[in-house]
Amino acid sequence: MAILARNLFIFFLFTIFSGGCYILWTLEHRLPERNYSEFRYCLTHHDISEMTFTGNRVVVSHRAAENSSNPGFTYVTTVPNPEELITELKDKNIRIIFNQDRSAFILQSLTLLYGAILVLVIVLSLSKMRKDEEKSRFATDKLILPNDGHKIVTFKDVAGIPEAMEELREIVLFLVNPDQFNQVGATIPKGVLLQGPPGTGKTLLARAIAGEAGVPFYSFSGSDFVEMFVGVGASRVRDLFKEAKKNAPCIVFIDEIDAVGGSRSGGGSASGSDERSQTLNALLVEMDGFSSTDNIIVLAATNRPDILDPALRRPGRFDRQINILPPDMNGRKKILQIYTSKIELASELDMHEIAQMCPGFTGADIANLVNEAALMAARGGKKTVDQTDFELARDRILMGVERKGLVMTEKERNILAYHEAGHAIIAKSLPETDPLHKITIIPRGRALGQTQQLALFDRHAYSYTYLKNKITILMGGRAAEEIAFNQRSTGAQGDILQATEIATNMICKWGMSEHLGPQAFMFDNSGFLDSASQRLSMADETAKAIDQEIKAILASSYEEAKTILNQKIDLLKNLTEILIQVETLDNEEFEIILNCSNKMKAEASSSEELDCDICPACQGCSNSKIRESIS
Ligand code: ADP
Ligand code: MG
Ligand code: ZN
């Protein structure tokens, strides 16, 4: 309202001023007036050179007399009857000029003009007022004040990322108690960048800070700044920091900062990137603009640190970078506890095993897993969620929905069963491998069958043996198919791809080749999302040698797989037949079959026939567990 009043006031001042000027001007330039009879006198006695008619008013100009010092003079008079006068003037040598009477017209247009200006002033002021309101709302809308009921998320809701939490807690301490740090002369960091893969809890952590810090908290997303119009983002950034300074000490959080902070180089001249780089510039300027005594901390989150503009990481801007990675086993257990506390659990649930089941899961994945498990249980009409629900939920998340409708021929199922049995037997036979968890030939998502292994613990470094054995396990599928049917199928596509990838990394990244030595031939562009690797440039012979080494690893693994399976051909056949019947076996059941197979061998040598109709190939099995699952 103030703006409107101010602008109207200015407008009226202007009107009065311009009116005054006009009056003064006319006063200055007003010609002297004479009445009609004086004019008539002049007409007969003086030498009039020119008469300008504007309606009734006539401007009369006298010619200067040649012999006198009296200059020509001009005055105005009003003529009662101009037409008559004009006929009378005809034979006198006077120049007559007719002017149209425009005064009314001018008056009208002036009024219109002033009216228009008035309307314009009002409209502009109103729109400016609305914009200003929006601007301040842009900042205040996103403001979370401490203790105003927004405190929904706290540190208790976050788990599995203890280092990041610790570091952020410390930074909040700076804000709440700056003197302690200023005394020693330490400067408080201005910006903190949370970086990590999606779903690891960056946004959650920031929201927890809002709940815990006890200072005002502005929460934005990078895309809030990006509008269609160039310059909007930059001005929003400036407004934001103006507001923030008013409310200091406070925290400004910009989520997904890559939306504005993407690298400026390489962008085309499209207006979109123009707008982005302007916004980014404004952000940089603002971050340089406040000092650490302003007590503002800018928190930002991104899952694309690789595309961030390097200028953002310069000291004095986001000088602290906190990596947030997917949780380890313990972390997963803690996150599981947070989410399972909200659902009804069966009492015999083994959290440790569930945490083991999902290596590499992020916090968001785990939240999803728990919810899927609860859905599974509800769909099954259960009152509580149990272990199998979690397993089913996990399979569903990892591999997709069971494809019950998929029709496979007998032959295809046979091949599939051999394939999975091959994986499983190799996994059991080799040392330093992850324990077997489950074998299934139920198609899910894109995978036809699955042999799952569970890591007992998170591995941080992989030994040569582990990797080599992993490749051999992967080759087990194809090897079994070849042994049983003497043919190759496309079912091994995924296995071969994965095996090649591991072998390539062993040679090119991890320096595991005897001949080539500990040298890297590949670079990791370590973004979190697409860690696309590229081979470095190298001599042709080196490239050839690398290819040979990779080939050697893959070939020897394949041979090894075939050798093992050929040795255990009975077990392979046995396991396959059972798989075809029961479709899914867990580790325990697999162990039993393995034992039976061994027993069978022993008993075959003692040539004593045993009668058993459960486990078709193994004649000695009396295990009730398999009996149950077959029937
Ligand atoms: P990001 O911002 O890193 O992509 P979010 O913070 O948005 O991920 O996480 C999405 C959801 O996943 C959260 O709302 C929360 O439910 C869950 N989540 C993620 N990480 C954690 C964690 N460390 N502890 C608890 N829950 C988590
Ligand atoms: Mg996020
Ligand atoms: Zn396979």
Coordinates of N, CA, C and O in Angstrom, one line a residue, residues 284-396:
L284 N 27.2 -17.2 -5.8 CA 28.6 -17.0 -5.5 C 28.9 -15.6 -4.9 O 29.5 -15.5 -3.9
V285 N 28.3 -14.6 -5.5 CA 28.5 -13.3 -5.0 C 28.0 -13.1 -3.6 O 28.6 -12.6 -2.7
E286 N 26.8 -13.7 -3.4 CA 26.2 -13.6 -2.1 C 27.0 -14.3 -1.0 O 27.1 -13.8 0.1
M287 N 27.5 -15.5 -1.4 CA 28.2 -16.2 -0.4 C 29.5 -15.6 -0.1 O 30.0 -15.7 1.0
D288 N 30.1 -14.8 -1.1 CA 31.3 -14.1 -0.8 C 30.9 -12.9 0.1 O 31.7 -12.4 0.9
G289 N 29.7 -12.4 -0.1 CA 29.3 -11.1 0.4 C 29.1 -11.2 1.9 O 29.3 -10.2 2.6
F290 N 28.6 -12.3 2.5 CA 28.5 -12.2 3.9 C 29.7 -12.8 4.6 O 30.4 -13.7 4.1
S291 N 30.0 -12.2 5.7 CA 31.2 -12.7 6.4 C 30.8 -13.7 7.5 O 29.6 -13.9 7.8
S292 N 31.8 -14.4 8.0 CA 31.5 -15.4 9.0 C 30.8 -14.9 10.3 O 30.2 -15.6 11.0
T293 N 31.0 -13.6 10.4 CA 30.3 -13.0 11.6 C 28.8 -12.8 11.4 O 28.1 -12.5 12.3
D294 N 28.4 -12.9 10.2 CA 27.0 -12.8 9.9 C 26.2 -14.0 10.5 O 25.0 -14.0 10.6
N295 N 26.9 -15.1 10.8 CA 26.3 -16.3 11.3 C 25.2 -16.9 10.4 O 24.2 -17.2 10.9
I296 N 25.6 -17.0 9.2 CA 24.7 -17.7 8.3 C 25.5 -18.9 7.8 O 26.7 -18.8 7.4
I297 N 24.9 -20.1 7.8 CA 25.6 -21.2 7.2 C 24.7 -21.7 6.0 O 23.5 -21.9 6.2
V298 N 25.3 -21.9 4.9 CA 24.6 -22.4 3.7 C 24.9 -23.9 3.6 O 26.0 -24.3 3.5
L299 N 23.8 -24.6 3.6 CA 23.9 -26.1 3.5 C 23.4 -26.4 2.1 O 22.4 -25.9 1.7
A300 N 24.0 -27.3 1.4 CA 23.5 -27.7 0.1 C 23.7 -29.2 0.0 O 24.5 -29.8 0.6
A301 N 22.8 -29.8 -0.9 CA 22.9 -31.2 -1.1 C 22.9 -31.5 -2.6 O 22.3 -30.8 -3.4
T302 N 23.6 -32.5 -3.0 CA 23.6 -32.9 -4.4 C 24.0 -34.4 -4.6 O 24.7 -34.9 -3.7
N303 N 23.4 -35.0 -5.6 CA 23.9 -36.3 -5.9 C 24.8 -36.3 -7.2 O 25.1 -37.3 -7.7
R304 N 25.0 -35.1 -7.7 CA 25.9 -35.0 -8.9 C 27.1 -34.1 -8.6 O 27.2 -33.0 -9.2
P305 N 27.9 -34.4 -7.6 CA 29.1 -33.5 -7.3 C 30.0 -33.4 -8.5 O 30.7 -32.4 -8.6
D306 N 29.9 -34.3 -9.4 CA 30.9 -34.3 -10.5 C 30.5 -33.2 -11.5 O 31.4 -32.7 -12.2
I307 N 29.2 -32.7 -11.5 CA 28.9 -31.7 -12.5 C 28.8 -30.3 -11.8 O 28.5 -29.3 -12.5
L308 N 29.1 -30.2 -10.5 CA 29.1 -28.9 -9.9 C 30.2 -28.0 -10.4 O 31.3 -28.5 -10.7
D309 N 29.9 -26.8 -10.4 CA 30.9 -25.8 -10.9 C 32.0 -25.7 -9.8 O 31.7 -25.6 -8.6
P310 N 33.2 -25.9 -10.2 CA 34.3 -25.9 -9.3 C 34.4 -24.6 -8.4 O 34.9 -24.7 -7.3
A311 N 33.9 -23.5 -8.9 CA 33.9 -22.3 -8.2 C 33.1 -22.4 -6.9 O 33.4 -21.7 -5.9
L312 N 32.1 -23.3 -6.9 CA 31.3 -23.5 -5.6 C 32.1 -24.1 -4.5 O 31.8 -23.9 -3.3
R313 N 33.2 -24.8 -4.8 CA 33.9 -25.6 -3.8 C 35.1 -24.7 -3.2 O 35.8 -25.2 -2.4
R314 N 35.2 -23.6 -3.8 CA 36.4 -22.8 -3.4 C 36.3 -22.5 -1.9 O 35.2 -22.3 -1.4
P315 N 37.4 -22.4 -1.2 CA 37.3 -22.0 0.2 C 36.6 -20.7 0.3 O 36.7 -19.8 -0.5
G316 N 35.8 -20.6 1.4 CA 34.9 -19.4 1.5 C 33.6 -19.6 1.0 O 32.7 -18.8 1.2
R317 N 33.4 -20.6 0.2 CA 32.0 -21.0 -0.2 C 31.7 -22.3 0.4 O 31.7 -22.4 1.6
F318 N 31.5 -23.3 -0.4 CA 31.2 -24.6 0.2 C 32.6 -25.3 0.5 O 33.0 -26.2 -0.2
D319 N 33.2 -24.8 1.6 CA 34.5 -25.4 1.8 C 34.4 -26.7 2.6 O 35.5 -27.4 2.7
R320 N 33.3 -27.0 3.1 CA 33.2 -28.3 3.8 C 32.4 -29.2 2.9 O 31.3 -28.9 2.5
Q321 N 32.9 -30.4 2.6 CA 32.1 -31.3 1.9 C 32.0 -32.6 2.7 O 33.0 -33.2 3.2
I322 N 30.8 -33.0 2.8 CA 30.5 -34.2 3.6 C 30.0 -35.3 2.7 O 29.0 -35.1 2.0
N323 N 30.7 -36.4 2.6 CA 30.2 -37.5 1.8 C 29.2 -38.4 2.5 O 29.5 -38.8 3.7
I324 N 28.1 -38.6 1.9 CA 27.1 -39.5 2.5 C 26.9 -40.7 1.6 O 26.4 -40.6 0.5
L325 N 27.4 -41.8 2.2 CA 27.4 -43.0 1.3 C 26.3 -44.0 1.9 O 25.8 -43.9 3.0
P326 N 25.9 -45.0 1.1 CA 25.0 -46.0 1.6 C 25.5 -46.6 2.9 O 26.7 -46.8 3.0
P327 N 24.6 -46.9 3.8 CA 25.1 -47.4 5.1 C 25.7 -48.8 5.0 O 25.5 -49.5 4.1
D328 N 26.5 -49.1 6.0 CA 27.1 -50.4 6.1 C 26.1 -51.3 6.9 O 25.0 -50.9 7.2
M329 N 26.5 -52.5 7.1 CA 25.6 -53.5 7.7 C 25.0 -53.0 9.0 O 23.8 -53.1 9.2
N330 N 25.8 -52.4 9.9 CA 25.3 -51.9 11.2 C 24.3 -50.8 10.9 O 23.3 -50.7 11.6
G331 N 24.7 -49.9 10.0 CA 23.8 -48.8 9.6 C 22.5 -49.3 9.1 O 21.4 -48.8 9.5
R332 N 22.5 -50.3 8.3 CA 21.3 -50.8 7.7 C 20.4 -51.4 8.8 O 19.2 -51.2 8.8
K333 N 21.1 -52.0 9.8 CA 20.3 -52.6 10.9 C 19.6 -51.5 11.7 O 18.4 -51.6 12.0
K334 N 20.4 -50.4 11.9 CA 19.8 -49.3 12.7 C 18.6 -48.6 11.9 O 17.6 -48.3 12.5
I335 N 18.8 -48.5 10.6 CA 17.7 -47.8 9.8 C 16.5 -48.8 9.8 O 15.4 -48.3 10.0
L336 N 16.8 -50.1 9.7 CA 15.7 -51.1 9.8 C 14.9 -50.9 11.1 O 13.7 -51.0 11.1
Q337 N 15.7 -50.7 12.2 CA 15.0 -50.6 13.4 C 14.1 -49.4 13.5 O 13.0 -49.5 14.0
I338 N 14.6 -48.3 12.9 CA 13.7 -47.1 12.9 C 12.4 -47.4 12.1 O 11.3 -47.1 12.6
Y339 N 12.5 -48.0 11.0 CA 11.3 -48.2 10.2 C 10.4 -49.4 10.7 O 9.2 -49.3 10.6
T340 N 11.1 -50.4 11.2 CA 10.2 -51.6 11.6 C 9.5 -51.2 12.9 O 8.6 -51.9 13.3
S341 N 10.0 -50.2 13.6 CA 9.3 -49.9 14.9 C 7.9 -49.3 14.6 O 7.1 -49.2 15.4
K342 N 7.7 -49.0 13.3 CA 6.4 -48.4 12.9 C 5.4 -49.5 12.4 O 4.3 -49.2 12.1
I343 N 5.9 -50.7 12.3 CA 5.0 -51.8 11.8 C 4.9 -52.9 12.8 O 5.7 -53.0 13.7
E344 N 3.9 -53.8 12.6 CA 3.8 -54.9 13.5 C 4.7 -56.1 13.1 O 4.5 -56.6 12.0
L345 N 5.6 -56.5 13.9 CA 6.6 -57.5 13.5 C 6.2 -58.8 14.2 O 5.8 -58.9 15.3
A346 N 6.5 -59.9 13.4 CA 6.5 -61.2 14.0 C 7.7 -61.3 15.0 O 8.7 -60.6 14.8
S347 N 7.5 -62.0 16.1 CA 8.5 -62.0 17.1 C 9.9 -62.6 16.7 O 10.9 -62.1 17.2
E348 N 9.8 -63.6 15.8 CA 11.1 -64.3 15.6 C 11.9 -63.7 14.4 O 12.7 -64.3 13.8
L349 N 11.7 -62.4 14.2 CA 12.4 -61.7 13.1 C 13.9 -61.6 13.4 O 14.3 -61.2 14.5
D350 N 14.7 -61.9 12.4 CA 16.1 -61.7 12.5 C 16.6 -60.5 11.8 O 16.9 -60.6 10.6
M351 N 16.8 -59.4 12.5 CA 17.2 -58.2 11.9 C 18.5 -58.3 11.2 O 18.7 -57.7 10.1
H352 N 19.4 -59.0 11.8 CA 20.7 -59.2 11.3 C 20.7 -59.8 9.9 O 21.3 -59.3 9.0
E353 N 19.8 -60.8 9.7 CA 19.8 -61.4 8.4 C 19.2 -60.5 7.4 O 19.6 -60.5 6.2
I354 N 18.2 -59.8 7.8 CA 17.5 -58.9 6.8 C 18.6 -57.8 6.4 O 18.7 -57.5 5.2
A355 N 19.3 -57.3 7.3 CA 20.3 -56.3 7.0 C 21.4 -56.9 6.0 O 21.8 -56.3 5.1
Q356 N 21.6 -58.2 6.3 CA 22.6 -58.9 5.4 C 22.1 -59.1 4.0 O 22.8 -59.1 3.0
M357 N 20.7 -59.2 4.0 CA 20.1 -59.5 2.7 C 20.2 -58.4 1.7 O 20.0 -58.6 0.5
C358 N 20.4 -57.2 2.2 CA 20.3 -56.1 1.2 C 21.6 -55.2 1.2 O 21.6 -54.1 1.6
P359 N 22.7 -55.8 0.7 CA 23.9 -55.0 0.6 C 23.7 -53.9 -0.4 O 23.0 -54.1 -1.4
G360 N 24.3 -52.7 -0.1 CA 24.2 -51.6 -1.0 C 22.9 -50.9 -0.9 O 22.7 -49.9 -1.6
F361 N 21.9 -51.3 -0.1 CA 20.7 -50.6 0.0 C 20.9 -49.2 0.7 O 21.7 -49.1 1.6
T362 N 20.3 -48.2 0.2 CA 20.4 -46.9 0.8 C 19.2 -46.8 1.9 O 18.4 -47.7 1.9
G363 N 19.2 -45.7 2.6 CA 18.2 -45.5 3.6 C 16.8 -45.6 2.9 O 15.8 -46.2 3.4
A364 N 16.7 -44.9 1.8 CA 15.4 -44.9 1.1 C 15.0 -46.3 0.6 O 13.8 -46.7 0.7
D365 N 16.0 -47.1 0.2 CA 15.7 -48.5 -0.2 C 15.1 -49.3 1.0 O 14.2 -50.1 0.8
I366 N 15.8 -49.0 2.1 CA 15.3 -49.8 3.3 C 13.9 -49.4 3.7 O 13.1 -50.3 4.0
A367 N 13.7 -48.1 3.7 CA 12.3 -47.6 4.0 C 11.3 -48.3 3.1 O 10.3 -48.8 3.5
N368 N 11.7 -48.4 1.8 CA 10.8 -49.0 0.8 C 10.7 -50.5 1.1 O 9.6 -51.1 1.0
L369 N 11.8 -51.1 1.5 CA 11.8 -52.6 1.7 C 10.8 -52.9 2.9 O 9.9 -53.8 2.8
V370 N 10.9 -52.1 3.9 CA 10.0 -52.4 5.1 C 8.5 -52.2 4.7 O 7.7 -53.0 5.0
N371 N 8.3 -51.1 3.9 CA 6.9 -50.9 3.5 C 6.4 -52.0 2.6 O 5.3 -52.5 2.7
E372 N 7.3 -52.5 1.6 CA 6.9 -53.6 0.7 C 6.6 -54.8 1.5 O 5.6 -55.6 1.3
A373 N 7.4 -55.1 2.6 CA 7.2 -56.3 3.4 C 5.8 -56.2 4.1 O 5.1 -57.2 4.1
A374 N 5.5 -55.0 4.6 CA 4.3 -54.8 5.3 C 3.1 -55.0 4.3 O 2.1 -55.7 4.7
L375 N 3.3 -54.5 3.1 CA 2.2 -54.7 2.1 C 2.0 -56.2 1.8 O 0.9 -56.7 1.7
M376 N 3.2 -56.9 1.6 CA 3.2 -58.4 1.4 C 2.3 -59.1 2.5 O 1.5 -59.9 2.2
A377 N 2.6 -58.7 3.7 CA 2.0 -59.4 4.8 C 0.5 -59.1 4.8 O -0.4 -60.0 5.0
A378 N 0.2 -57.8 4.5 CA -1.2 -57.4 4.5 C -2.0 -58.1 3.4 O -3.1 -58.6 3.6
R379 N -1.3 -58.3 2.3 CA -1.9 -58.9 1.1 C -2.2 -60.4 1.5 O -3.2 -61.0 1.0
G380 N -1.3 -61.0 2.2 CA -1.4 -62.4 2.6 C -2.4 -62.5 3.8 O -2.5 -63.7 4.3
G381 N -3.0 -61.5 4.2 CA -3.9 -61.6 5.3 C -3.3 -61.8 6.7 O -4.0 -62.3 7.6
K382 N -2.0 -61.5 6.8 CA -1.3 -61.7 8.1 C -1.5 -60.5 9.0 O -1.7 -59.4 8.5
K383 N -1.3 -60.8 10.3 CA -1.4 -59.7 11.3 C -0.1 -59.1 11.5 O 0.0 -57.9 11.9
T384 N 1.0 -59.9 11.3 CA 2.3 -59.4 11.6 C 3.2 -59.7 10.3 O 2.9 -60.5 9.5
V385 N 4.3 -58.9 10.3 CA 5.2 -59.1 9.2 C 6.4 -60.0 9.6 O 7.0 -59.8 10.6
D386 N 6.6 -61.1 8.8 CA 7.7 -62.0 9.2 C 8.8 -62.0 8.1 O 8.8 -61.3 7.1
Q387 N 9.7 -62.9 8.4 CA 11.0 -63.0 7.6 C 10.7 -63.2 6.1 O 11.3 -62.5 5.3
T388 N 9.7 -64.1 5.8 CA 9.5 -64.4 4.4 C 9.0 -63.1 3.7 O 9.2 -62.9 2.5
D389 N 8.2 -62.3 4.4 CA 7.7 -61.1 3.8 C 8.8 -60.2 3.4 O 8.8 -59.6 2.3
F390 N 9.8 -60.2 4.2 CA 11.0 -59.3 3.9 C 11.7 -59.9 2.7 O 12.2 -59.2 1.8
E391 N 11.8 -61.2 2.7 CA 12.6 -61.8 1.5 C 11.8 -61.6 0.2 O 12.4 -61.2 -0.8
L392 N 10.5 -61.8 0.3 CA 9.7 -61.5 -0.9 C 9.8 -60.1 -1.4 O 10.0 -59.8 -2.6
A393 N 9.7 -59.2 -0.4 CA 9.8 -57.8 -0.7 C 11.1 -57.4 -1.3 O 11.2 -56.7 -2.3
R394 N 12.2 -58.0 -0.8 CA 13.5 -57.7 -1.3 C 13.6 -58.2 -2.8 O 14.0 -57.5 -3.7
D395 N 13.1 -59.5 -3.0 CA 13.2 -60.0 -4.4 C 12.4 -59.1 -5.3 O 12.8 -58.8 -6.5
R396 N 11.3 -58.6 -4.8 CA 10.4 -57.8 -5.7 C 11.1 -56.5 -6.0 O 11.1 -56.0 -7.1

